[in-house]
Amino acid sequence: MTEELLTSGRMNPNIDPYLNIWHWHIPVYLFLGGLAAGILFFAAYYTITGKEKQMPTTVKWATFIVPAALIIGLIALFLDLKHQMYFWRLYTTVRLESPMSWGAWTLMLITPLSIIWVATYMKEVVPGWQWKWKFLDTAETWIIKNKKGLAWALIVLAVILGIYTGILLSAFNARPLWNVSILGPLFLVSGLSTGAAVIIWMTKNHHERKIMSRIDILLIIIELFLVTHMIMGFLAGSEVKIATAQLFLGGQFTVSFWVFFVILGLVFPLVLETLELRGFKIPVAVPAILILFGGLVFRFIIVEAGQFTRYLY
Amino acid sequence: MRYAMAIDTNKCVGCADCVVACQTENNVPVGYARDWIAEIVAGTYPNVELEIRSERCNHCDNPPCVRACPTGASHVVEGGIVKVTPEECIGCGACIQSCPYDARFSHPDGYVDKCTFCDHRVKKGQDPACVAVCPTKCMYFGDLDDPSSDVSEAMKNRKYKALAPEAGTDPHIFYLM
């Protein structure tokens, strides 16, 4: 048995007795960022493939959530900073080695572009909407003409944003739970799934709902596979990784992870969506809310549990 | 030039004088610490072994905190000392998450703070405050590239280890055993 004591009484706030420097802001932002990336990905994809008419909610209505989600996420990120008046320092440099720098610049690009995307649909969504100035009309016409270019830019940025929410964590070698390369794809797939859930929930078009339900079922199956793979990877890893797996296999996060995320957030909606496609009458909001709830819980668990894991020396 | 520190675990008595000296020298806010004492008890009674270590930032050669920093506030200065520029730090906590030694903390003023190897003293040719006050003289500081420096001399003919080398950080605080 080895016991380690810090006898000098190191009690640095938020560091001891266990690390808890990141609170609710980060998981909330990771959730909203993933959701925004998911919706934008599908909107851009169906615009590029020329299916705007068949997928009106995906391309149009759902995207109105994106700027709101991104702005709320950015506010959460700002609130998390402890030296807030210096936040502009993010934009005086580009640091390719730092995932957070990548994220800051991606958000700087994707937020205004998503607002422009939504603005081109204002006239269709709000009857009688008129731009106040003439140049906005000219700009709108030009953007609508180049919609596919904008969609290409957004689809690339959406994938970067979706993956980055995972890489932000997986780049931290010091936290064994986060330091797995599968976290990037897992967060991307989870973000796409929450985006699809919102579209399924919002759409009134039967054909669109069917397509998005099929996509979502596939995404949930991939997610279940990645989660299993992640836990197997931990169990096959070094001592710190095995200790990490124990957090979910009998440790303090066992119930929240398996019950709230895996069963309620993945398996349940998977079954409900499959039954719905088979013709059973199921309120569409139920699987959608479960997926969104599961996605949020998943990010809270990963951020919180990751800070419990550390090197042993 | 590569600054490093060697600490003799056989001489250290864990008095925490280094901790107090650091807090005084660097005006560390009350309730915070840039260095600390760890006591490691290994084995089962009656076969027990005790190791006492004075720990701090390892001023790594491959510092994950510098890589994680989105603004460049965390940086390496001459001699391999890892420092933070408060006016560039946004307090995002990425460096704190990235440190396997939990050697960083959030200063009450918002920026991230840590051990500086007392570079303001080192520049004047003095030892860091913790080394200077140690009553058992168990700490050695100096240039690892200079074979006649205190730290190089101390590490000659002694077994030593670094903390969590498997983290790939290439730490530069060595513990003589």
Tab-separated table of C-alpha atoms in Angstrom:
chain	number	residue	atom	x	y	z
A	1	MET	CA	0.000	0.000	0.000
A	2	THR	CA	1.204	3.466	-0.813
A	3	GLU	CA	-0.252	6.517	0.809
A	4	GLU	CA	0.570	10.058	-0.192
A	5	LEU	CA	-0.049	13.053	2.040
A	6	LEU	CA	0.566	16.714	1.296
A	7	THR	CA	1.644	17.666	4.789
A	8	SER	CA	2.494	21.288	4.095
A	9	GLY	CA	-1.226	21.878	3.837
A	10	ARG	CA	-1.359	22.784	0.179
A	11	MET	CA	-4.990	23.814	-0.157
A	12	ASN	CA	-4.966	25.827	-3.365
A	13	PRO	CA	-8.614	26.651	-4.083
A	14	ASN	CA	-10.082	24.561	-6.949
A	15	ILE	CA	-6.898	22.426	-7.061
A	16	ASP	CA	-7.045	20.596	-3.732
A	17	PRO	CA	-8.243	18.200	-2.469
A	18	TYR	CA	-9.191	17.330	-6.044
A	19	LEU	CA	-9.069	19.369	-9.219
A	20	ASN	CA	-12.301	21.235	-9.995
A	21	ILE	CA	-11.202	24.260	-11.966
A	22	TRP	CA	-13.892	23.805	-14.644
A	23	HIS	CA	-17.509	23.950	-13.538
A	24	TRP	CA	-20.892	23.996	-15.338
A	25	HIS	CA	-19.762	26.488	-18.002
A	26	ILE	CA	-17.582	24.045	-19.914
A	27	PRO	CA	-20.054	21.122	-20.276
A	28	VAL	CA	-22.860	23.565	-21.163
A	29	TYR	CA	-20.677	25.140	-23.832
A	30	LEU	CA	-19.511	21.734	-25.146
A	31	PHE	CA	-23.168	20.689	-25.414
A	32	LEU	CA	-24.314	23.858	-27.197
A	33	GLY	CA	-21.260	23.856	-29.475
A	34	GLY	CA	-21.884	20.227	-30.440
A	35	LEU	CA	-25.585	20.918	-30.993
A	36	ALA	CA	-24.829	23.938	-33.192
A	37	ALA	CA	-22.239	21.930	-35.141
A	38	GLY	CA	-24.768	19.126	-35.642
A	39	ILE	CA	-27.572	21.359	-36.958
A	40	LEU	CA	-25.195	23.312	-39.210
A	41	PHE	CA	-23.676	20.124	-40.586
A	42	PHE	CA	-27.039	18.791	-41.746
A	43	ALA	CA	-28.218	22.195	-43.013
A	44	ALA	CA	-25.046	22.639	-45.052
A	45	TYR	CA	-25.063	19.024	-46.261
A	46	TYR	CA	-28.618	19.169	-47.635
A	47	THR	CA	-27.909	22.548	-49.210
A	48	ILE	CA	-24.804	21.232	-50.967
A	49	THR	CA	-26.716	18.194	-52.225
A	50	GLY	CA	-29.547	20.480	-53.438
A	51	LYS	CA	-32.311	19.053	-51.240
A	52	GLU	CA	-33.465	22.313	-49.613
A	53	LYS	CA	-37.053	21.717	-50.777
A	54	GLN	CA	-37.326	18.216	-49.261
A	55	MET	CA	-35.625	19.174	-45.975
A	56	PRO	CA	-37.092	22.571	-45.030
A	57	THR	CA	-36.667	22.259	-41.248
A	58	THR	CA	-33.088	21.013	-41.501
A	59	VAL	CA	-31.960	23.746	-43.868
A	60	LYS	CA	-34.110	26.604	-42.593
A	61	TRP	CA	-36.044	26.456	-39.328
A	62	ALA	CA	-33.625	24.518	-37.130
A	63	THR	CA	-30.702	26.763	-38.060
A	64	PHE	CA	-32.371	29.630	-36.180
A	65	ILE	CA	-31.321	27.834	-32.991
A	66	VAL	CA	-27.646	27.883	-33.999
A	67	PRO	CA	-26.719	31.555	-33.431
A	68	ALA	CA	-28.596	31.517	-30.113
A	69	ALA	CA	-26.834	28.312	-28.997
A	70	LEU	CA	-23.425	29.640	-30.034
A	71	ILE	CA	-23.940	32.988	-28.317
A	72	ILE	CA	-25.162	31.376	-25.078
A	73	GLY	CA	-22.176	29.009	-25.316
A	74	LEU	CA	-19.800	31.932	-25.790
A	75	ILE	CA	-21.308	33.699	-22.770
A	76	ALA	CA	-20.769	30.523	-20.711
A	77	LEU	CA	-17.153	30.379	-21.907
A	78	PHE	CA	-16.635	34.027	-21.035
A	79	LEU	CA	-18.115	33.523	-17.551
A	80	ASP	CA	-15.694	30.639	-17.039
A	81	LEU	CA	-12.658	32.897	-17.584
A	82	LYS	CA	-11.059	34.147	-14.395
A	83	HIS	CA	-9.154	37.049	-15.982
A	84	GLN	CA	-12.079	38.205	-18.082
A	85	MET	CA	-10.920	41.672	-19.053
A	86	TYR	CA	-8.048	40.084	-20.990
A	87	PHE	CA	-10.238	37.736	-23.099
A	88	TRP	CA	-9.234	39.653	-26.272
A	89	ARG	CA	-5.766	38.155	-25.901
A	90	LEU	CA	-7.261	35.074	-27.604
A	91	TYR	CA	-7.451	37.085	-30.791
A	92	THR	CA	-4.010	38.666	-30.827
A	93	THR	CA	-2.334	35.337	-31.571
A	94	VAL	CA	-2.828	32.008	-33.331
A	95	ARG	CA	-1.470	29.060	-31.361
A	96	LEU	CA	-1.630	25.939	-33.514
A	97	GLU	CA	-0.623	23.660	-30.625
A	98	SER	CA	-3.475	24.840	-28.400
A	99	PRO	CA	-6.936	23.352	-29.063
A	100	MET	CA	-8.469	26.277	-27.214
A	101	SER	CA	-6.909	28.688	-29.705
A	102	TRP	CA	-8.388	26.622	-32.563
A	103	GLY	CA	-11.769	26.756	-30.841
A	104	ALA	CA	-11.634	30.502	-30.259
A	105	TRP	CA	-10.879	31.177	-33.926
A	106	THR	CA	-13.436	28.632	-35.184
A	107	LEU	CA	-16.136	30.297	-33.076
A	108	MET	CA	-15.004	33.690	-34.350
A	109	LEU	CA	-15.752	32.471	-37.910
A	110	ILE	CA	-18.722	30.157	-37.452
A	111	THR	CA	-20.844	32.474	-35.267
A	112	PRO	CA	-21.103	35.370	-37.778
A	113	LEU	CA	-21.450	32.912	-40.687
A	114	SER	CA	-24.348	31.157	-38.929
A	115	ILE	CA	-26.012	34.545	-38.342
A	116	ILE	CA	-25.615	35.333	-42.071
A	117	TRP	CA	-27.102	31.922	-42.917
A	118	VAL	CA	-30.147	32.595	-40.750
A	119	ALA	CA	-30.478	36.156	-42.093
A	120	THR	CA	-30.975	34.869	-45.645
A	121	TYR	CA	-34.110	33.046	-44.440
A	122	MET	CA	-35.586	35.987	-42.501
A	123	LYS	CA	-37.930	36.966	-45.363
A	124	GLU	CA	-39.327	33.426	-45.581
A	125	VAL	CA	-39.748	32.972	-41.863
A	126	VAL	CA	-41.041	36.394	-40.808
A	127	PRO	CA	-43.797	37.511	-43.197
A	128	GLY	CA	-43.270	41.056	-44.427
A	129	TRP	CA	-39.698	41.260	-43.155
A	130	GLN	CA	-37.814	44.140	-44.787
A	131	TRP	CA	-34.151	45.028	-44.325
A	132	LYS	CA	-33.731	48.570	-43.082
A	133	TRP	CA	-30.946	49.485	-45.458
A	134	LYS	CA	-30.663	48.906	-49.180
A	135	PHE	CA	-27.143	47.445	-49.041
A	136	LEU	CA	-28.428	44.578	-46.902
A	137	ASP	CA	-30.782	43.606	-49.728
A	138	THR	CA	-27.883	43.634	-52.178
A	139	ALA	CA	-25.768	41.588	-49.793
A	140	GLU	CA	-28.615	39.124	-49.292
A	141	THR	CA	-29.068	38.587	-53.031
A	142	TRP	CA	-25.332	37.991	-53.414
A	143	ILE	CA	-25.203	35.511	-50.521
A	144	ILE	CA	-28.249	33.578	-51.764
A	145	LYS	CA	-26.553	33.314	-55.165
A	146	ASN	CA	-23.434	31.930	-53.454
A	147	LYS	CA	-25.299	29.781	-50.923
A	148	LYS	CA	-23.370	26.618	-51.786
A	149	GLY	CA	-20.050	28.354	-51.085
A	150	LEU	CA	-21.344	29.406	-47.674
A	151	ALA	CA	-22.598	25.853	-47.076
A	152	TRP	CA	-19.153	24.423	-47.878
A	153	ALA	CA	-17.497	26.835	-45.452
A	154	LEU	CA	-20.048	25.953	-42.755
A	155	ILE	CA	-19.797	22.191	-43.198
A	156	VAL	CA	-16.008	22.316	-42.739
A	157	LEU	CA	-16.272	24.646	-39.744
A	158	ALA	CA	-19.086	22.532	-38.230
A	159	VAL	CA	-16.923	19.398	-38.344
A	160	ILE	CA	-13.978	21.301	-36.822
A	161	LEU	CA	-16.261	22.686	-34.096
A	162	GLY	CA	-17.795	19.270	-33.380
A	163	ILE	CA	-14.465	17.467	-33.185
A	164	TYR	CA	-12.793	20.297	-31.313
A	165	THR	CA	-15.245	20.038	-28.421
A	166	GLY	CA	-13.753	16.565	-27.825
A	167	ILE	CA	-10.145	17.376	-28.709
A	168	LEU	CA	-10.208	20.267	-26.252
A	169	LEU	CA	-10.352	17.604	-23.560
A	170	SER	CA	-8.390	14.793	-25.212
A	171	ALA	CA	-5.321	17.020	-25.603
A	172	PHE	CA	-4.788	17.021	-21.831
A	173	ASN	CA	-2.230	14.317	-21.170
A	174	ALA	CA	-2.483	14.972	-17.425
A	175	ARG	CA	-6.129	13.789	-17.188
A	176	PRO	CA	-6.192	10.095	-18.170
A	177	LEU	CA	-9.967	10.009	-18.756
A	178	TRP	CA	-9.763	12.785	-21.347
A	179	ASN	CA	-6.495	11.719	-22.917
A	180	VAL	CA	-8.042	9.275	-25.407
A	181	SER	CA	-8.134	10.095	-29.102
A	182	ILE	CA	-11.615	8.561	-29.436
A	183	LEU	CA	-13.079	11.518	-27.529
A	184	GLY	CA	-12.956	13.767	-30.637
A	185	PRO	CA	-15.040	11.444	-32.848
A	186	LEU	CA	-17.303	10.588	-29.893
A	187	PHE	CA	-18.131	14.241	-29.216
A	188	LEU	CA	-18.645	14.866	-32.938
A	189	VAL	CA	-21.070	11.941	-33.289
A	190	SER	CA	-22.874	12.932	-30.089
A	191	GLY	CA	-23.147	16.543	-31.340
A	192	LEU	CA	-24.530	15.378	-34.696
A	193	SER	CA	-27.023	13.172	-32.861
A	194	THR	CA	-28.288	16.043	-30.670
A	195	GLY	CA	-28.560	18.217	-33.803
A	196	ALA	CA	-30.583	15.510	-35.551
A	197	ALA	CA	-32.803	15.189	-32.461
A	198	VAL	CA	-33.678	18.890	-32.577
A	199	ILE	CA	-34.574	18.604	-36.281
A	200	ILE	CA	-36.726	15.513	-35.640
A	201	TRP	CA	-38.491	17.353	-32.856
A	202	MET	CA	-39.135	20.502	-34.920
A	203	THR	CA	-40.102	19.117	-38.296
A	204	LYS	CA	-43.713	18.701	-39.388
A	205	ASN	CA	-42.641	17.041	-42.646
A	206	HIS	CA	-43.100	13.271	-42.427
A	207	HIS	CA	-40.494	12.485	-45.095
A	208	GLU	CA	-37.881	14.690	-43.410
A	209	ARG	CA	-38.527	13.164	-40.004
A	210	LYS	CA	-38.081	9.679	-41.445
A	211	ILE	CA	-34.709	10.548	-43.021
A	212	MET	CA	-33.415	12.265	-39.882
A	213	SER	CA	-34.650	9.424	-37.643
A	214	ARG	CA	-32.718	6.926	-39.749
A	215	ILE	CA	-29.594	9.076	-39.566
A	216	ASP	CA	-30.025	9.503	-35.811
A	217	ILE	CA	-30.416	5.747	-35.272
A	218	LEU	CA	-27.165	5.179	-37.138
A	219	LEU	CA	-25.435	7.904	-35.086
A	220	ILE	CA	-26.624	6.432	-31.784
A	221	ILE	CA	-25.352	2.972	-32.802
A	222	ILE	CA	-21.953	4.487	-33.679
A	223	GLU	CA	-21.973	6.333	-30.360
A	224	LEU	CA	-22.700	3.138	-28.416
A	225	PHE	CA	-19.854	1.451	-30.263
A	226	LEU	CA	-17.436	4.314	-29.505
A	227	VAL	CA	-18.422	4.356	-25.811
A	228	THR	CA	-17.834	0.606	-25.501
A	229	HIS	CA	-14.551	1.015	-27.298
A	230	MET	CA	-13.481	3.830	-24.975
A	231	ILE	CA	-14.150	1.767	-21.824
A	232	MET	CA	-12.386	-1.260	-23.351
A	233	GLY	CA	-9.434	0.961	-24.186
A	234	PHE	CA	-9.236	2.154	-20.581
A	235	LEU	CA	-9.345	-1.408	-19.241
A	236	ALA	CA	-6.541	-2.418	-21.606
A	237	GLY	CA	-4.446	0.595	-20.596
A	238	SER	CA	-1.929	1.471	-17.921
A	239	GLU	CA	-2.660	1.728	-14.201
A	240	VAL	CA	-4.133	5.226	-14.384
A	241	LYS	CA	-6.399	4.227	-17.291
A	242	ILE	CA	-7.660	1.155	-15.418
A	243	ALA	CA	-8.412	3.382	-12.428
A	244	THR	CA	-10.300	5.666	-14.823
A	245	ALA	CA	-12.448	2.794	-16.101
A	246	GLN	CA	-13.286	1.954	-12.478
A	247	LEU	CA	-14.994	5.350	-12.118
A	248	PHE	CA	-17.665	3.965	-14.475
A	249	LEU	CA	-17.521	0.322	-13.371
A	250	GLY	CA	-18.455	0.559	-9.724
A	251	GLY	CA	-16.993	3.977	-8.966
A	252	GLN	CA	-18.832	7.200	-8.229
A	253	PHE	CA	-19.943	7.874	-11.825
A	254	THR	CA	-21.349	4.396	-12.482
A	255	VAL	CA	-25.030	5.239	-12.040
A	256	SER	CA	-24.983	8.611	-13.777
A	257	PHE	CA	-23.018	7.217	-16.733
A	258	TRP	CA	-24.913	3.984	-17.372
A	259	VAL	CA	-28.417	4.966	-16.270
A	260	PHE	CA	-28.675	8.601	-17.367
A	261	PHE	CA	-26.351	8.613	-20.375
A	262	VAL	CA	-26.184	5.109	-21.854
A	263	ILE	CA	-29.679	3.774	-21.042
A	264	LEU	CA	-31.851	6.915	-20.914
A	265	GLY	CA	-29.796	8.968	-23.365
A	266	LEU	CA	-28.849	6.357	-25.975
A	267	VAL	CA	-30.567	2.949	-25.718
A	268	PHE	CA	-34.042	4.275	-24.871
A	269	PRO	CA	-34.256	6.812	-27.725
A	270	LEU	CA	-32.713	4.225	-30.068
A	271	VAL	CA	-35.528	1.784	-29.268
A	272	LEU	CA	-38.231	4.486	-29.429
A	273	GLU	CA	-37.019	5.837	-32.790
A	274	THR	CA	-36.821	2.324	-34.238
A	275	LEU	CA	-40.363	1.561	-33.044
A	276	GLU	CA	-41.591	4.844	-34.499
A	277	LEU	CA	-40.125	3.981	-37.905
A	278	ARG	CA	-41.901	0.610	-37.655
A	279	GLY	CA	-45.203	2.503	-37.353
A	280	PHE	CA	-45.794	2.663	-33.602
A	281	LYS	CA	-47.341	5.918	-32.353
A	282	ILE	CA	-44.711	7.568	-30.175
A	283	PRO	CA	-44.691	11.284	-29.315
A	284	VAL	CA	-41.695	12.569	-31.260
A	285	ALA	CA	-40.623	14.850	-28.424
A	286	VAL	CA	-39.817	11.912	-26.124
A	287	PRO	CA	-36.791	10.432	-27.936
A	288	ALA	CA	-35.609	13.941	-28.906
A	289	ILE	CA	-35.647	15.210	-25.321
A	290	LEU	CA	-33.943	12.018	-24.106
A	291	ILE	CA	-31.133	12.438	-26.653
A	292	LEU	CA	-30.614	16.096	-25.723
A	293	PHE	CA	-30.694	15.220	-22.018
A	294	GLY	CA	-28.240	12.351	-22.556
A	295	GLY	CA	-25.869	14.585	-24.524
A	296	LEU	CA	-25.828	17.191	-21.777
A	297	VAL	CA	-25.393	14.617	-18.998
A	298	PHE	CA	-22.589	12.941	-20.962
A	299	ARG	CA	-20.616	16.200	-21.167
A	300	PHE	CA	-21.143	16.981	-17.491
A	301	ILE	CA	-19.919	13.499	-16.525
A	302	ILE	CA	-16.851	13.593	-18.768
A	303	VAL	CA	-15.773	17.083	-17.616
A	304	GLU	CA	-16.368	16.315	-13.939
A	305	ALA	CA	-14.938	12.774	-13.922
A	306	GLY	CA	-11.912	13.779	-16.007
A	307	GLN	CA	-10.813	16.180	-13.306
A	308	PHE	CA	-10.817	13.316	-10.796
A	309	THR	CA	-8.316	11.304	-12.837
A	310	ARG	CA	-4.602	12.019	-12.603
A	311	TYR	CA	-1.120	10.567	-12.739
A	312	LEU	CA	0.017	8.599	-9.715
A	313	TYR	CA	3.525	9.245	-8.483
B	1	MET	CA	21.934	26.721	-20.047
B	2	ARG	CA	19.346	24.538	-18.313
B	3	TYR	CA	18.258	25.338	-14.783
B	4	ALA	CA	17.290	22.392	-12.618
B	5	MET	CA	16.879	21.435	-8.998
B	6	ALA	CA	17.917	18.331	-7.100
B	7	ILE	CA	16.357	17.523	-3.727
B	8	ASP	CA	17.856	14.966	-1.379
B	9	THR	CA	14.949	12.946	-0.010
B	10	ASN	CA	17.234	11.426	2.624
B	11	LYS	CA	18.049	14.842	4.084
B	12	CYS	CA	14.629	16.483	3.823
B	13	VAL	CA	12.756	16.494	7.142
B	14	GLY	CA	9.567	18.050	5.779
B	15	CYS	CA	9.749	21.227	7.893
B	16	ALA	CA	8.030	23.273	5.148
B	17	ASP	CA	10.501	26.127	5.526
B	18	CYS	CA	10.763	26.173	1.711
B	19	VAL	CA	6.996	26.654	1.480
B	20	VAL	CA	6.988	29.619	3.859
B	21	ALA	CA	10.088	31.157	2.251
B	22	CYS	CA	8.415	31.000	-1.157
B	23	GLN	CA	5.197	32.537	0.111
B	24	THR	CA	7.136	35.396	1.697
B	25	GLU	CA	9.571	35.973	-1.146
B	26	ASN	CA	6.941	35.906	-3.894
B	27	ASN	CA	4.044	37.495	-2.028
B	28	VAL	CA	1.924	34.400	-2.597
B	29	PRO	CA	-1.655	35.187	-1.471
B	30	VAL	CA	-2.756	33.698	1.838
B	31	GLY	CA	-4.185	30.211	1.399
B	32	TYR	CA	-2.162	29.488	-1.750
B	33	ALA	CA	1.161	27.734	-2.265
B	34	ARG	CA	3.633	27.474	-5.144
B	35	ASP	CA	5.526	24.634	-3.457
B	36	TRP	CA	4.492	22.024	-0.954
B	37	ILE	CA	5.660	18.974	1.002
B	38	ALA	CA	4.518	15.472	0.122
B	39	GLU	CA	5.018	12.541	2.490
B	40	ILE	CA	4.792	9.144	0.878
B	41	VAL	CA	4.324	6.163	3.148
B	42	ALA	CA	4.856	2.841	1.381
B	43	GLY	CA	4.459	-0.689	2.697
B	44	THR	CA	2.595	-2.299	5.585
B	45	TYR	CA	3.599	-2.078	9.242
B	46	PRO	CA	6.200	-3.070	10.388
B	47	ASN	CA	7.860	-2.830	6.971
B	48	VAL	CA	7.151	0.810	6.241
B	49	GLU	CA	9.175	3.315	4.298
B	50	LEU	CA	8.787	7.062	4.348
B	51	GLU	CA	9.808	9.490	1.635
B	52	ILE	CA	9.532	13.232	2.102
B	53	ARG	CA	9.594	15.455	-0.950
B	54	SER	CA	9.467	19.199	-1.464
B	55	GLU	CA	7.467	19.573	-4.685
B	56	ARG	CA	6.823	22.424	-7.117
B	57	CYS	CA	6.572	23.150	-10.843
B	58	ASN	CA	8.959	20.812	-12.664
B	59	HIS	CA	9.916	23.384	-15.310
B	60	CYS	CA	9.522	20.644	-17.899
B	61	ASP	CA	11.472	20.479	-21.134
B	62	ASN	CA	8.247	19.476	-22.883
B	63	PRO	CA	5.778	21.615	-20.924
B	64	PRO	CA	2.121	20.653	-21.639
B	65	CYS	CA	0.964	23.922	-20.039
B	66	VAL	CA	2.796	25.980	-22.662
B	67	ARG	CA	1.246	23.879	-25.439
B	68	ALA	CA	-2.270	24.190	-23.986
B	69	CYS	CA	-2.146	27.972	-23.542
B	70	PRO	CA	-4.328	29.696	-26.174
B	71	THR	CA	-2.719	33.127	-25.818
B	72	GLY	CA	0.979	32.415	-25.310
B	73	ALA	CA	0.842	33.736	-21.722
B	74	SER	CA	2.521	30.515	-20.571
B	75	HIS	CA	5.994	30.525	-22.040
B	76	VAL	CA	9.549	29.317	-21.529
B	77	VAL	CA	12.275	31.829	-20.712
B	78	GLU	CA	16.037	31.454	-20.828
B	79	GLY	CA	17.311	28.472	-18.892
B	80	GLY	CA	14.097	26.488	-19.414
B	81	ILE	CA	12.070	28.306	-16.737
B	82	VAL	CA	8.307	28.129	-17.397
B	83	LYS	CA	6.561	31.408	-16.620
B	84	VAL	CA	3.162	33.115	-16.984
B	85	THR	CA	2.640	36.694	-18.168
B	86	PRO	CA	-0.385	37.949	-16.146
B	87	GLU	CA	-1.290	40.582	-18.777
B	88	GLU	CA	-1.651	37.877	-21.441
B	89	CYS	CA	-3.425	35.287	-19.291
B	90	ILE	CA	-7.216	35.046	-19.691
B	91	GLY	CA	-7.672	32.605	-16.804
B	92	CYS	CA	-9.209	29.841	-18.937
B	93	GLY	CA	-7.636	27.070	-16.852
B	94	ALA	CA	-6.281	25.041	-19.794
B	95	CYS	CA	-2.741	25.024	-18.347
B	96	ILE	CA	-4.052	23.976	-14.929
B	97	GLN	CA	-5.829	21.010	-16.558
B	98	SER	CA	-2.720	20.119	-18.545
B	99	CYS	CA	-0.281	19.912	-15.609
B	100	PRO	CA	0.301	16.350	-14.305
B	101	TYR	CA	1.746	17.852	-11.108
B	102	ASP	CA	-1.115	20.261	-10.319
B	103	ALA	CA	1.595	22.859	-9.813
B	104	ARG	CA	-0.496	25.785	-11.068
B	105	PHE	CA	-3.349	27.640	-9.457
B	106	SER	CA	-5.675	30.504	-10.213
B	107	HIS	CA	-4.438	33.668	-8.450
B	108	PRO	CA	-7.238	35.613	-6.682
B	109	ASP	CA	-6.579	38.421	-9.209
B	110	GLY	CA	-7.655	36.061	-11.993
B	111	TYR	CA	-4.475	35.055	-13.785
B	112	VAL	CA	-2.678	31.747	-13.342
B	113	ASP	CA	0.251	31.674	-10.962
B	114	LYS	CA	3.074	29.214	-10.326
B	115	CYS	CA	6.687	28.702	-9.269
B	116	THR	CA	9.129	30.844	-11.246
B	117	PHE	CA	12.316	29.211	-9.923
B	118	CYS	CA	12.667	32.697	-8.327
B	119	ASP	CA	14.115	33.923	-11.620
B	120	HIS	CA	14.349	37.453	-10.149
B	121	ARG	CA	16.862	36.053	-7.643
B	122	VAL	CA	18.538	33.703	-10.098
B	123	LYS	CA	19.276	36.636	-12.430
B	124	LYS	CA	21.269	38.205	-9.591
B	125	GLY	CA	23.234	35.002	-9.081
B	126	GLN	CA	21.264	33.968	-5.982
B	127	ASP	CA	19.551	30.643	-5.302
B	128	PRO	CA	15.732	30.416	-5.313
B	129	ALA	CA	14.226	31.333	-1.918
B	130	CYS	CA	13.289	27.716	-1.087
B	131	VAL	CA	16.848	26.508	-1.710
B	132	ALA	CA	18.402	29.414	0.185
B	133	VAL	CA	16.477	28.819	3.421
B	134	CYS	CA	16.553	25.012	3.618
B	135	PRO	CA	17.877	24.229	7.133
B	136	THR	CA	19.107	20.743	6.182
B	137	LYS	CA	20.599	21.976	2.887
B	138	CYS	CA	18.810	19.230	1.031
B	139	MET	CA	18.124	21.296	-2.098
B	140	TYR	CA	20.551	22.054	-4.897
B	141	PHE	CA	19.963	24.503	-7.731
B	142	GLY	CA	21.956	25.417	-10.798
B	143	ASP	CA	22.736	24.919	-14.456
B	144	LEU	CA	22.503	21.289	-15.513
B	145	ASP	CA	24.730	22.002	-18.533
B	146	ASP	CA	27.539	23.135	-16.228
B	147	PRO	CA	29.223	20.041	-14.727
B	148	SER	CA	30.554	22.051	-11.768
B	149	SER	CA	27.209	23.589	-10.727
B	150	ASP	CA	25.641	22.660	-7.376
B	151	VAL	CA	22.921	20.620	-9.020
B	152	SER	CA	25.300	18.703	-11.304
B	153	GLU	CA	27.641	17.989	-8.396
B	154	ALA	CA	24.737	16.778	-6.223
B	155	MET	CA	23.516	14.373	-8.885
B	156	LYS	CA	26.933	12.826	-9.464
B	157	ASN	CA	27.230	9.313	-8.012
B	158	ARG	CA	23.667	9.404	-6.687
B	159	LYS	CA	20.569	7.571	-7.765
B	160	TYR	CA	17.775	9.956	-8.614
B	161	LYS	CA	14.283	10.051	-10.068
B	162	ALA	CA	11.856	12.565	-11.495
B	163	LEU	CA	8.088	12.632	-10.952
B	164	ALA	CA	5.742	11.010	-13.477
B	165	PRO	CA	8.312	10.824	-16.293
B	166	GLU	CA	5.754	8.635	-18.099
B	167	ALA	CA	3.741	11.823	-18.684
B	168	GLY	CA	6.397	12.671	-21.274
B	169	THR	CA	6.998	16.083	-19.781
B	170	ASP	CA	10.747	15.683	-19.205
B	171	PRO	CA	10.608	17.244	-15.702
B	172	HIS	CA	13.626	19.075	-14.266
B	173	ILE	CA	13.190	18.615	-10.518
B	174	PHE	CA	15.188	15.551	-9.497
B	175	TYR	CA	14.833	13.610	-6.261
B	176	LEU	CA	18.008	12.022	-4.911
B	177	MET	CA	17.348	8.659	-3.300
